[in-house]
PDB file of C-alpha atoms in Angstrom:
ATOM      1  CA  MET K   2     168.592 141.215  94.795  1.00 42.00           C
ATOM      2  CA  SER K   3     171.667 140.480  92.627  1.00 45.00           C
ATOM      3  CA  LEU K   4     173.606 136.970  93.067  1.00 43.00           C
ATOM      4  CA  ARG K   5     176.643 138.745  94.356  1.00 41.00           C
ATOM      5  CA  LEU K   6     174.769 140.856  97.074  1.00 40.00           C
ATOM      6  CA  PHE K   7     172.857 137.522  98.007  1.00 43.00           C
ATOM      7  CA  ILE K   8     175.916 135.311  98.539  1.00 42.00           C
ATOM      8  CA  PHE K   9     177.542 137.843 100.550  1.00 41.00           C
ATOM      9  CA  LEU K  10     174.787 138.009 102.886  1.00 41.00           C
ATOM     10  CA  PHE K  11     175.339 134.557 103.546  1.00 42.00           C
ATOM     11  CA  LEU K  12     178.870 134.203 103.747  1.00 39.00           C
ATOM     12  CA  LEU K  13     179.090 131.002 105.369  1.00 36.00           C
ATOM     13  CA  PHE K  14     177.144 128.092 104.370  1.00 42.00           C
ATOM     14  CA  PHE K  15     176.747 124.252 105.082  1.00 38.00           C
ATOM     15  CA  LYS K  16     177.592 121.559 102.765  1.00 36.00           C
ATOM     16  CA  ALA K  17     176.054 117.962 103.049  1.00 30.00           C
ATOM     17  CA  PHE K  18     178.165 115.755 101.063  1.00 27.00           C
ATOM     18  CA  LEU K  19     179.121 112.480  99.985  1.00 23.00           C
ATOM     19  CA  PHE K  20     182.918 112.259  99.478  1.00 22.00           C
ATOM     20  CA  LEU K  21     184.180 110.695  96.811  1.00 20.00           C
ATOM     21  CA  SER K  22     187.898 109.723  95.095  1.00 19.00           C
ATOM     22  CA  PRO K  23     189.208 106.592  93.435  1.00 18.00           C
ATOM     23  CA  SER K  24     190.254 105.416  96.423  1.00 22.00           C
ATOM     24  CA  LEU K  25     187.559 105.850  98.951  1.00 27.00           C
ATOM     25  CA  CYS K  26     183.961 106.224  98.863  1.00 30.00           C
ATOM     26  CA  PHE K  27     182.421 107.336 102.151  1.00 38.00           C
ATOM     27  CA  GLN K  28     178.592 107.835 102.669  1.00 56.00           C
ATOM     28  CA  MET K  29     176.932 109.281 105.692  1.00 69.00           C
ATOM     29  CA  PRO K  30     173.773 107.167 106.530  1.00 72.00           C
ATOM     30  CA  THR K  31     170.594 108.610 105.208  1.00 69.00           C
ATOM     31  CA  ASN K  32     169.175 109.564 108.557  1.00 83.00           C
ATOM     32  CA  GLU K  33     172.578 111.240 109.601  1.00 86.00           C
ATOM     33  CA  VAL K  34     173.048 113.599 106.320  1.00 87.00           C
ATOM     34  CA  THR K  35     169.464 114.375 106.652  1.00 91.00           C
ATOM     35  CA  ARG K  36     169.830 115.363 110.485  1.00 91.00           C
ATOM     36  CA  LEU K  37     172.873 117.360 109.652  1.00 89.00           C
ATOM     37  CA  VAL K  38     170.988 119.488 106.859  1.00 90.00           C
ATOM     38  CA  LYS K  39     168.222 120.014 109.390  1.00 92.00           C
ATOM     39  CA  ASP K  40     170.556 121.277 112.112  1.00 91.00           C
ATOM     40  CA  ALA K  41     172.175 123.440 110.044  1.00 89.00           C
ATOM     41  CA  ILE K  42     169.026 125.287 109.058  1.00 92.00           C
ATOM     42  CA  ASP K  43     167.920 125.463 112.733  1.00 93.00           C
ATOM     43  CA  VAL K  44     171.347 127.470 113.360  1.00 89.00           C
ATOM     44  CA  GLY K  45     170.963 129.827 110.635  1.00 87.00           C
ATOM     45  CA  TYR K  46     172.505 128.191 107.654  1.00 88.00           C
ATOM     46  CA  ARG K  47     170.477 129.331 104.519  1.00 89.00           C
ATOM     47  CA  HIS K  48     173.231 128.171 101.765  1.00 89.00           C
ATOM     48  CA  ILE K  49     173.114 124.457 100.740  1.00 91.00           C
ATOM     49  CA  ASP K  50     175.756 122.990  98.506  1.00 92.00           C
ATOM     50  CA  CYS K  51     174.818 120.378  96.553  1.00 93.00           C
ATOM     51  CA  ALA K  52     175.987 118.053  93.536  1.00 94.00           C
ATOM     52  CA  ASP K  53     175.112 115.178  91.724  1.00 94.00           C
ATOM     53  CA  VAL K  54     178.333 113.281  92.727  1.00 94.00           C
ATOM     54  CA  TYR K  55     178.020 113.392  96.425  1.00 91.00           C
ATOM     55  CA  GLY K  56     175.032 110.733  95.714  1.00 90.00           C
ATOM     56  CA  ASN K  57     172.974 112.210  98.652  1.00 90.00           C
ATOM     57  CA  GLN K  58     170.690 114.891  96.977  1.00 93.00           C
ATOM     58  CA  LYS K  59     167.498 112.818  98.299  1.00 94.00           C
ATOM     59  CA  ASP K  60     168.655 113.339 101.821  1.00 92.00           C
ATOM     60  CA  VAL K  61     169.047 116.564 101.751  1.00 93.00           C
ATOM     61  CA  GLY K  62     165.615 116.772  99.958  1.00 96.00           C
ATOM     62  CA  LEU K  63     163.847 115.397 102.828  1.00 96.00           C
ATOM     63  CA  ALA K  64     165.586 117.672 104.950  1.00 95.00           C
ATOM     64  CA  ILE K  65     164.510 120.636 103.113  1.00 96.00           C
ATOM     65  CA  GLU K  66     160.826 119.517 102.733  1.00 98.00           C
ATOM     66  CA  GLU K  67     160.577 118.841 106.417  1.00 98.00           C
ATOM     67  CA  LYS K  68     162.035 121.933 107.508  1.00 98.00           C
ATOM     68  CA  ILE K  69     159.889 124.046 104.905  1.00 98.00           C
ATOM     69  CA  LYS K  70     156.664 122.089 105.767  1.00 98.00           C
ATOM     70  CA  ALA K  71     157.310 122.706 109.587  1.00 98.00           C
ATOM     71  CA  GLY K  72     157.312 126.322 108.649  1.00 98.00           C
ATOM     72  CA  ALA K  73     161.052 126.950 109.839  1.00 96.00           C
ATOM     73  CA  VAL K  74     162.217 128.357 106.615  1.00 96.00           C
ATOM     74  CA  GLU K  75     160.562 129.502 103.247  1.00 96.00           C
ATOM     75  CA  ARG K  76     162.073 128.080  99.925  1.00 97.00           C
ATOM     76  CA  LYS K  77     162.882 131.672  98.965  1.00 94.00           C
ATOM     77  CA  ASP K  78     164.979 131.861 102.419  1.00 92.00           C
ATOM     78  CA  LEU K  79     167.241 129.524 101.024  1.00 94.00           C
ATOM     79  CA  PHE K  80     170.049 129.443  98.318  1.00 92.00           C
ATOM     80  CA  ILE K  81     170.542 126.157  96.771  1.00 94.00           C
ATOM     81  CA  THR K  82     173.413 125.319  94.612  1.00 94.00           C
ATOM     82  CA  GLY K  83     173.552 122.244  92.518  1.00 96.00           C
ATOM     83  CA  LYS K  84     176.531 121.070  90.002  1.00 97.00           C
ATOM     84  CA  LEU K  85     176.290 119.154  86.948  1.00 99.00           C
ATOM     85  CA  TRP K  86     178.676 116.277  86.783  1.00 98.00           C
ATOM     86  CA  ASN K  87     181.346 115.088  84.293  1.00 99.00           C
ATOM     87  CA  THR K  88     179.528 112.379  82.829  1.00 99.00           C
ATOM     88  CA  LYS K  89     176.212 114.620  81.804  1.00 99.00           C
ATOM     89  CA  HIS K  90     178.424 117.399  79.789  1.00 99.00           C
ATOM     90  CA  ASP K  91     176.792 116.348  76.657  1.00 99.00           C
ATOM     91  CA  PRO K  92     174.071 119.429  76.035  1.00 99.00           C
ATOM     92  CA  GLN K  93     171.475 116.948  75.310  1.00 99.00           C
ATOM     93  CA  LEU K  94     171.872 115.196  78.777  1.00 99.00           C
ATOM     94  CA  VAL K  95     172.047 118.717  80.724  1.00 99.00           C
ATOM     95  CA  CYS K  96     168.585 119.545  81.304  1.00 99.00           C
ATOM     96  CA  ALA K  97     167.422 115.808  82.210  1.00 99.00           C
ATOM     97  CA  THR K  98     170.233 115.698  84.487  1.00 99.00           C
ATOM     98  CA  CYS K  99     169.184 119.455  86.289  1.00 99.00           C
ATOM     99  CA  GLN K 100     165.491 118.211  86.476  1.00 99.00           C
ATOM    100  CA  ASN K 101     166.454 114.905  88.165  1.00 98.00           C
ATOM    101  CA  ALA K 102     168.404 116.677  90.546  1.00 98.00           C
ATOM    102  CA  LEU K 103     165.676 119.169  91.042  1.00 99.00           C
ATOM    103  CA  ASN K 104     163.265 116.133  91.841  1.00 99.00           C
ATOM    104  CA  GLU K 105     165.519 114.494  94.362  1.00 98.00           C
ATOM    105  CA  LEU K 106     165.969 117.907  96.244  1.00 97.00           C
ATOM    106  CA  LYS K 107     162.301 118.499  96.170  1.00 98.00           C
ATOM    107  CA  ILE K 108     162.504 121.830  94.586  1.00 98.00           C
ATOM    108  CA  THR K 109     161.410 123.390  91.427  1.00 99.00           C
ATOM    109  CA  TYR K 110     164.644 125.960  90.795  1.00 98.00           C
ATOM    110  CA  PHE K 111     168.135 125.923  91.406  1.00 98.00           C
ATOM    111  CA  ASP K 112     169.582 129.426  92.721  1.00 96.00           C
ATOM    112  CA  ASN K 113     172.775 128.558  91.244  1.00 96.00           C
ATOM    113  CA  TYR K 114     173.972 125.637  88.849  1.00 98.00           C
ATOM    114  CA  LEU K 115     177.629 124.880  88.332  1.00 98.00           C
ATOM    115  CA  ILE K 116     179.706 122.857  85.865  1.00 99.00           C
ATOM    116  CA  HIS K 117     181.458 120.879  88.546  1.00 98.00           C
ATOM    117  CA  TRP K 118     184.625 120.428  86.102  1.00 99.00           C
ATOM    118  CA  PRO K 119     185.567 121.287  82.731  1.00 99.00           C
ATOM    119  CA  THR K 120     186.713 117.805  82.203  1.00 98.00           C
ATOM    120  CA  GLY K 121     183.920 115.577  80.305  1.00 98.00           C
ATOM    121  CA  PHE K 122     183.823 111.973  80.769  1.00 99.00           C
ATOM    122  CA  VAL K 123     181.574 109.856  78.750  1.00 98.00           C
ATOM    123  CA  ASP K 124     177.960 109.214  79.614  1.00 98.00           C
ATOM    124  CA  SER K 125     177.402 106.795  82.277  1.00 97.00           C
ATOM    125  CA  GLU K 126     175.635 105.913  85.541  1.00 93.00           C
ATOM    126  CA  GLU K 127     178.948 105.247  87.118  1.00 96.00           C
ATOM    127  CA  LYS K 128     180.723 108.485  88.076  1.00 96.00           C
ATOM    128  CA  TYR K 129     184.131 107.590  87.103  1.00 97.00           C
ATOM    129  CA  PRO K 130     183.768 105.136  83.945  1.00 98.00           C
ATOM    130  CA  LEU K 131     186.676 103.408  83.135  1.00 97.00           C
ATOM    131  CA  ASP K 132     188.018 101.208  80.422  1.00 96.00           C
ATOM    132  CA  ALA K 133     189.489  97.498  80.541  1.00 96.00           C
ATOM    133  CA  ASN K 134     192.844  99.211  81.463  1.00 95.00           C
ATOM    134  CA  GLY K 135     191.163 101.135  84.721  1.00 95.00           C
ATOM    135  CA  GLN K 136     191.440 104.342  82.834  1.00 96.00           C
ATOM    136  CA  THR K 137     188.844 107.248  83.029  1.00 98.00           C
ATOM    137  CA  LEU K 138     186.928 107.277  79.670  1.00 98.00           C
ATOM    138  CA  PHE K 139     186.920 110.939  78.660  1.00 98.00           C
ATOM    139  CA  SER K 140     184.145 112.036  76.470  1.00 98.00           C
ATOM    140  CA  ASN K 141     185.048 114.770  73.372  1.00 96.00           C
ATOM    141  CA  ILE K 142     182.553 117.510  74.360  1.00 98.00           C
ATOM    142  CA  ASP K 143     183.693 120.848  74.978  1.00 98.00           C
ATOM    143  CA  TYR K 144     182.701 122.739  78.138  1.00 99.00           C
ATOM    144  CA  VAL K 145     181.520 125.722  76.023  1.00 99.00           C
ATOM    145  CA  ASP K 146     179.146 123.440  74.408  1.00 99.00           C
ATOM    146  CA  THR K 147     177.993 122.695  77.809  1.00 99.00           C
ATOM    147  CA  TRP K 148     177.662 126.101  78.818  1.00 99.00           C
ATOM    148  CA  ARG K 149     175.174 126.944  76.024  1.00 99.00           C
ATOM    149  CA  ALA K 150     173.041 124.082  77.666  1.00 99.00           C
ATOM    150  CA  LEU K 151     173.171 125.981  80.922  1.00 99.00           C
ATOM    151  CA  GLU K 152     172.178 128.988  79.547  1.00 99.00           C
ATOM    152  CA  ALA K 153     168.847 127.344  78.463  1.00 99.00           C
ATOM    153  CA  LEU K 154     168.218 126.325  82.017  1.00 99.00           C
ATOM    154  CA  VAL K 155     168.130 129.696  82.794  1.00 98.00           C
ATOM    155  CA  ASP K 156     165.846 130.497  80.170  1.00 98.00           C
ATOM    156  CA  ALA K 157     163.624 127.669  81.554  1.00 99.00           C
ATOM    157  CA  GLY K 158     163.393 128.861  84.931  1.00 98.00           C
ATOM    158  CA  LEU K 159     165.446 125.973  86.185  1.00 99.00           C
ATOM    159  CA  CYS K 160     168.074 127.969  87.301  1.00 98.00           C
ATOM    160  CA  ARG K 161     168.360 131.654  88.374  1.00 97.00           C
ATOM    161  CA  SER K 162     172.226 131.963  87.806  1.00 97.00           C
ATOM    162  CA  ILE K 163     174.840 129.738  86.665  1.00 98.00           C
ATOM    163  CA  GLY K 164     178.783 129.254  87.330  1.00 98.00           C
ATOM    164  CA  LEU K 165     181.651 127.329  86.997  1.00 99.00           C
ATOM    165  CA  SER K 166     183.865 124.977  89.433  1.00 98.00           C
ATOM    166  CA  ASN K 167     187.246 123.878  89.302  1.00 98.00           C
ATOM    167  CA  PHE K 168     188.042 126.407  86.288  1.00 99.00           C
ATOM    168  CA  ASN K 169     191.263 128.042  85.552  1.00 98.00           C
ATOM    169  CA  VAL K 170     191.561 131.613  84.067  1.00 98.00           C
ATOM    170  CA  GLU K 171     191.926 130.853  80.403  1.00 98.00           C
ATOM    171  CA  GLN K 172     189.231 128.253  80.549  1.00 98.00           C
ATOM    172  CA  ILE K 173     186.885 131.122  82.219  1.00 99.00           C
ATOM    173  CA  LYS K 174     188.125 133.458  79.117  1.00 98.00           C
ATOM    174  CA  ARG K 175     186.963 130.454  76.820  1.00 98.00           C
ATOM    175  CA  VAL K 176     183.305 130.668  78.534  1.00 99.00           C
ATOM    176  CA  PHE K 177     183.335 134.514  78.327  1.00 98.00           C
ATOM    177  CA  GLU K 178     183.881 134.413  74.679  1.00 98.00           C
ATOM    178  CA  VAL K 179     180.638 132.501  73.976  1.00 98.00           C
ATOM    179  CA  ALA K 180     178.605 133.259  76.844  1.00 98.00           C
ATOM    180  CA  ARG K 181     175.076 134.694  76.371  1.00 98.00           C
ATOM    181  CA  ILE K 182     174.928 134.585  80.320  1.00 98.00           C
ATOM    182  CA  LYS K 183     178.043 135.270  81.947  1.00 98.00           C
ATOM    183  CA  PRO K 184     179.068 133.013  84.839  1.00 98.00           C
ATOM    184  CA  ALA K 185     178.059 134.582  88.224  1.00 97.00           C
ATOM    185  CA  ASN K 186     179.943 132.137  90.540  1.00 96.00           C
ATOM    186  CA  LEU K 187     183.372 130.154  90.474  1.00 98.00           C
ATOM    187  CA  GLN K 188     184.054 127.811  93.360  1.00 96.00           C
ATOM    188  CA  ILE K 189     187.555 126.695  93.733  1.00 97.00           C
ATOM    189  CA  GLU K 190     189.760 125.255  96.433  1.00 96.00           C
ATOM    190  CA  CYS K 191     191.027 127.788  98.569  1.00 97.00           C
ATOM    191  CA  HIS K 192     193.029 127.965 101.701  1.00 97.00           C
ATOM    192  CA  PRO K 193     196.472 129.540 102.807  1.00 97.00           C
ATOM    193  CA  TYR K 194     198.230 126.695 101.287  1.00 95.00           C
ATOM    194  CA  LEU K 195     196.930 127.387  97.824  1.00 96.00           C
ATOM    195  CA  ASN K 196     195.416 131.126  98.135  1.00 98.00           C
ATOM    196  CA  GLN K 197     194.316 131.700  94.367  1.00 98.00           C
ATOM    197  CA  SER K 198     195.274 135.175  94.767  1.00 98.00           C
ATOM    198  CA  GLU K 199     195.916 135.643  90.659  1.00 98.00           C
ATOM    199  CA  LEU K 200     192.729 133.462  89.787  1.00 98.00           C
ATOM    200  CA  ILE K 201     190.372 135.612  92.512  1.00 98.00           C
ATOM    201  CA  ASP K 202     191.810 138.775  91.036  1.00 98.00           C
ATOM    202  CA  PHE K 203     190.512 137.820  87.825  1.00 98.00           C
ATOM    203  CA  CYS K 204     187.308 136.914  88.807  1.00 98.00           C
ATOM    204  CA  ARG K 205     186.801 140.302  90.366  1.00 96.00           C
ATOM    205  CA  LYS K 206     187.347 142.175  87.262  1.00 97.00           C
ATOM    206  CA  CYS K 207     184.801 139.855  85.699  1.00 96.00           C
ATOM    207  CA  ASN K 208     182.295 140.410  88.445  1.00 95.00           C
ATOM    208  CA  ILE K 209     182.398 136.564  89.358  1.00 97.00           C
ATOM    209  CA  VAL K 210     181.726 135.623  92.995  1.00 94.00           C
ATOM    210  CA  VAL K 211     184.504 133.476  94.066  1.00 95.00           C
ATOM    211  CA  THR K 212     183.584 130.580  96.510  1.00 93.00           C
ATOM    212  CA  ALA K 213     186.060 128.826  98.602  1.00 94.00           C
ATOM    213  CA  TYR K 214     185.686 125.089  99.125  1.00 93.00           C
ATOM    214  CA  SER K 215     188.233 123.236 101.528  1.00 92.00           C
ATOM    215  CA  PRO K 216     189.023 126.275 103.625  1.00 93.00           C
ATOM    216  CA  LEU K 217     190.504 124.334 106.416  1.00 91.00           C
ATOM    217  CA  GLY K 218     192.552 122.263 104.290  1.00 88.00           C
ATOM    218  CA  SER K 219     190.368 119.294 103.861  1.00 76.00           C
ATOM    219  CA  PRO K 220     191.065 117.677 107.379  1.00 67.00           C
ATOM    220  CA  HIS K 221     189.167 114.758 106.922  1.00 61.00           C
ATOM    221  CA  SER K 222     189.461 113.876 103.417  1.00 63.00           C
ATOM    222  CA  PRO K 223     191.714 111.212 101.605  1.00 56.00           C
ATOM    223  CA  TYR K 224     193.240 113.749  99.424  1.00 57.00           C
ATOM    224  CA  ASN K 225     197.385 114.226  99.475  1.00 58.00           C
ATOM    225  CA  LYS K 226     198.184 116.804 102.153  1.00 65.00           C
ATOM    226  CA  PRO K 227     200.466 119.696 100.985  1.00 68.00           C
ATOM    227  CA  GLY K 228     202.738 121.513 103.531  1.00 68.00           C
ATOM    228  CA  THR K 229     204.719 120.530 106.808  1.00 71.00           C
ATOM    229  CA  TYR K 230     201.621 121.072 109.116  1.00 80.00           C
ATOM    230  CA  LYS K 231     198.122 120.395 108.626  1.00 89.00           C
ATOM    231  CA  LEU K 232     196.640 123.753 108.209  1.00 93.00           C
ATOM    232  CA  LEU K 233     194.666 123.789 111.471  1.00 94.00           C
ATOM    233  CA  GLU K 234     197.844 123.009 113.436  1.00 93.00           C
ATOM    234  CA  HIS K 235     200.240 125.338 111.691  1.00 95.00           C
ATOM    235  CA  PRO K 236     202.094 127.542 114.207  1.00 96.00           C
ATOM    236  CA  LEU K 237     200.603 130.793 112.729  1.00 98.00           C
ATOM    237  CA  ILE K 238     197.101 129.591 112.797  1.00 98.00           C
ATOM    238  CA  VAL K 239     197.347 128.441 116.045  1.00 98.00           C
ATOM    239  CA  ASP K 240     199.125 131.287 117.418  1.00 98.00           C
ATOM    240  CA  LEU K 241     196.472 133.407 115.797  1.00 98.00           C
ATOM    241  CA  ALA K 242     193.605 131.328 117.257  1.00 98.00           C
ATOM    242  CA  LEU K 243     195.005 131.414 120.980  1.00 98.00           C
ATOM    243  CA  SER K 244     195.657 135.364 120.452  1.00 98.00           C
ATOM    244  CA  TYR K 245     191.991 135.994 119.550  1.00 97.00           C
ATOM    245  CA  LYS K 246     190.695 133.212 121.802  1.00 96.00           C
ATOM    246  CA  ARG K 247     188.785 131.598 118.965  1.00 95.00           C
ATOM    247  CA  ALA K 248     189.288 128.041 117.260  1.00 94.00           C
ATOM    248  CA  PRO K 249     191.702 127.769 114.655  1.00 96.00           C
ATOM    249  CA  ALA K 250     188.823 126.696 112.184  1.00 93.00           C
ATOM    250  CA  LEU K 251     187.385 130.177 112.796  1.00 94.00           C
ATOM    251  CA  ILE K 252     190.683 132.053 111.546  1.00 96.00           C
ATOM    252  CA  LEU K 253     190.670 130.177 108.417  1.00 96.00           C
ATOM    253  CA  LEU K 254     187.132 130.856 107.547  1.00 93.00           C
ATOM    254  CA  LEU K 255     187.376 134.881 108.666  1.00 94.00           C
ATOM    255  CA  TYR K 256     190.385 134.891 106.312  1.00 96.00           C
ATOM    256  CA  GLN K 257     188.442 133.853 103.225  1.00 94.00           C
ATOM    257  CA  ILE K 258     185.659 136.371 104.583  1.00 91.00           C
ATOM    258  CA  GLN K 259     187.825 139.314 104.844  1.00 93.00           C
ATOM    259  CA  ARG K 260     189.085 138.516 101.151  1.00 95.00           C
ATOM    260  CA  GLY K 261     185.492 138.786  99.948  1.00 92.00           C
ATOM    261  CA  ASN K 262     185.053 135.288  99.510  1.00 93.00           C
ATOM    262  CA  ALA K 263     182.031 133.031 100.206  1.00 90.00           C
ATOM    263  CA  VAL K 264     183.111 129.776 102.126  1.00 90.00           C
ATOM    264  CA  ILE K 265     181.696 126.314 102.279  1.00 89.00           C
ATOM    265  CA  THR K 266     182.443 124.896 105.541  1.00 84.00           C
ATOM    266  CA  MET K 267     181.155 121.537 106.775  1.00 79.00           C
ATOM    267  CA  SER K 268     180.529 120.227 110.409  1.00 78.00           C
ATOM    268  CA  THR K 269     178.776 116.998 111.745  1.00 79.00           C
ATOM    269  CA  LYS K 270     178.100 118.637 115.076  1.00 83.00           C
ATOM    270  CA  ARG K 271     175.562 121.388 115.778  1.00 85.00           C
ATOM    271  CA  GLU K 272     177.572 123.503 118.073  1.00 85.00           C
ATOM    272  CA  HIS K 273     180.371 123.846 115.354  1.00 82.00           C
ATOM    273  CA  MET K 274     177.906 124.877 112.877  1.00 83.00           C
ATOM    274  CA  ALA K 275     176.925 127.609 115.151  1.00 82.00           C
ATOM    275  CA  ASP K 276     180.435 128.255 116.028  1.00 82.00           C
ATOM    276  CA  ASN K 277     181.172 129.048 112.199  1.00 83.00           C
ATOM    277  CA  LEU K 278     178.766 131.384 111.921  1.00 81.00           C
ATOM    278  CA  ASN K 279     180.473 133.423 114.462  1.00 78.00           C
ATOM    279  CA  ALA K 280     183.438 133.940 112.222  1.00 77.00           C
ATOM    280  CA  CYS K 281     182.622 137.458 111.637  1.00 78.00           C
ATOM    281  CA  SER K 282     182.422 138.263 115.353  1.00 83.00           C
ATOM    282  CA  PHE K 283     186.052 139.340 115.123  1.00 90.00           C
ATOM    283  CA  GLU K 284     188.622 140.718 112.510  1.00 94.00           C
ATOM    284  CA  LEU K 285     192.227 139.990 111.624  1.00 97.00           C
ATOM    285  CA  ASN K 286     194.269 143.063 110.912  1.00 98.00           C
ATOM    286  CA  GLU K 287     196.420 143.932 107.510  1.00 98.00           C
ATOM    287  CA  THR K 288     199.369 142.363 108.994  1.00 98.00           C
ATOM    288  CA  GLU K 289     197.887 139.219 110.091  1.00 98.00           C
ATOM    289  CA  MET K 290     196.220 138.769 106.534  1.00 98.00           C
ATOM    290  CA  LYS K 291     199.549 139.425 104.945  1.00 98.00           C
ATOM    291  CA  ARG K 292     201.285 136.878 107.025  1.00 98.00           C
ATOM    292  CA  ILE K 293     198.346 134.216 106.328  1.00 98.00           C
ATOM    293  CA  ASP K 294     198.922 134.773 102.855  1.00 98.00           C
ATOM    294  CA  GLU K 295     202.816 134.271 102.966  1.00 97.00           C
ATOM    295  CA  LEU K 296     201.492 130.805 103.644  1.00 96.00           C
ATOM    296  CA  ASN K 297     200.825 130.173 100.065  1.00 96.00           C
ATOM    297  CA  PHE K 298     202.976 127.362  98.120  1.00 93.00           C
ATOM    298  CA  ASN K 299     200.390 126.723  95.479  1.00 92.00           C
ATOM    299  CA  GLY K 300     199.528 123.439  97.845  1.00 91.00           C
ATOM    300  CA  ARG K 301     196.596 121.783  96.309  1.00 92.00           C
ATOM    301  CA  TYR K 302     194.876 119.022  98.041  1.00 90.00           C
ATOM    302  CA  ASN K 303     192.173 117.923  95.158  1.00 91.00           C
ATOM    303  CA  LEU K 304     194.320 117.094  92.066  1.00 91.00           C
ATOM    304  CA  MET K 305     191.316 115.323  90.021  1.00 93.00           C
ATOM    305  CA  GLU K 306     193.974 112.610  89.037  1.00 92.00           C
ATOM    306  CA  ASN K 307     190.846 110.609  87.487  1.00 93.00           C
ATOM    307  CA  ALA K 308     191.112 113.148  84.785  1.00 96.00           C
ATOM    308  CA  LYS K 309     194.737 113.368  84.433  1.00 94.00           C
ATOM    309  CA  GLY K 310     195.859 113.777  80.502  1.00 95.00           C
ATOM    310  CA  HIS K 311     192.467 114.994  79.949  1.00 97.00           C
ATOM    311  CA  PRO K 312     192.775 118.120  77.369  1.00 96.00           C
ATOM    312  CA  HIS K 313     190.644 120.028  79.334  1.00 98.00           C
ATOM    313  CA  HIS K 314     192.011 119.529  82.668  1.00 97.00           C
ATOM    314  CA  PRO K 315     192.494 122.555  84.787  1.00 98.00           C
ATOM    315  CA  PHE K 316     195.603 122.037  86.867  1.00 95.00           C
ATOM    316  CA  GLU K 317     198.914 121.569  85.753  1.00 72.00           C
ATOM    317  CA  TYR K 318     201.081 118.396  86.782  1.00 50.00           C
TER     318      TYR K 318
END
């Protein structure tokens, strides 16, 4: 089964995460993260989105191990994504970093492994290494060299597919120019305020599956909030939710699904996890999709300001 087909069979999936920014570091207790992942598997989620920077892969791994041992799910039924953090872009560090993540998750391979950002930092155990002036220490590693190291992970059987996260069109083109194994997936911030239409169209032409993170507009994140309304409170979204007798969150999830995107969603409540899986139980019409699209103003929540000034920063300031 192709990666593209597999992802579209599991368009909604669960993300257990450590949220990390320069101003705030919030981590759920270990037992809470483990419970969330176990609940997600129980209600039917099969894609678990992980990353080194979330800081909780051991907790996620414990949940996966317990569910497999209990016979609730088999490893082959799960689709597990991992991400290489900025401090490990050096090709000589990639294999060991990936293997360490696999060990923490108690699995032997990733279904999908991404370069989290194109912006490399110096090798450090700190996720955001700083100089004496509090500025992030950048590395001179080119992400195309990092990509070649990811290809070696596929050769070694540690990853079944590889991809990118938070890359722009020109950066993806550079990877394609050197790639022996083409990127299968691009994970990007995507919601009505930032609909990413041009980037998504480019990915379609390149046969890259797009995964949308922050589809609800990061309502619980510390990022700057673009727009007059929080997405979940925008009058259009609220009106559509009332019309279909669904939660506003389901309108936003279905918007992405009908565009052909995979969607990352997160909930701390089991009943909300189950509700999210029902996003495909109704359909928005063409006019409604167009009206949601028109909310776009390139309003980005995650600016990655820690990497501002980096030669490979993907966003314009």
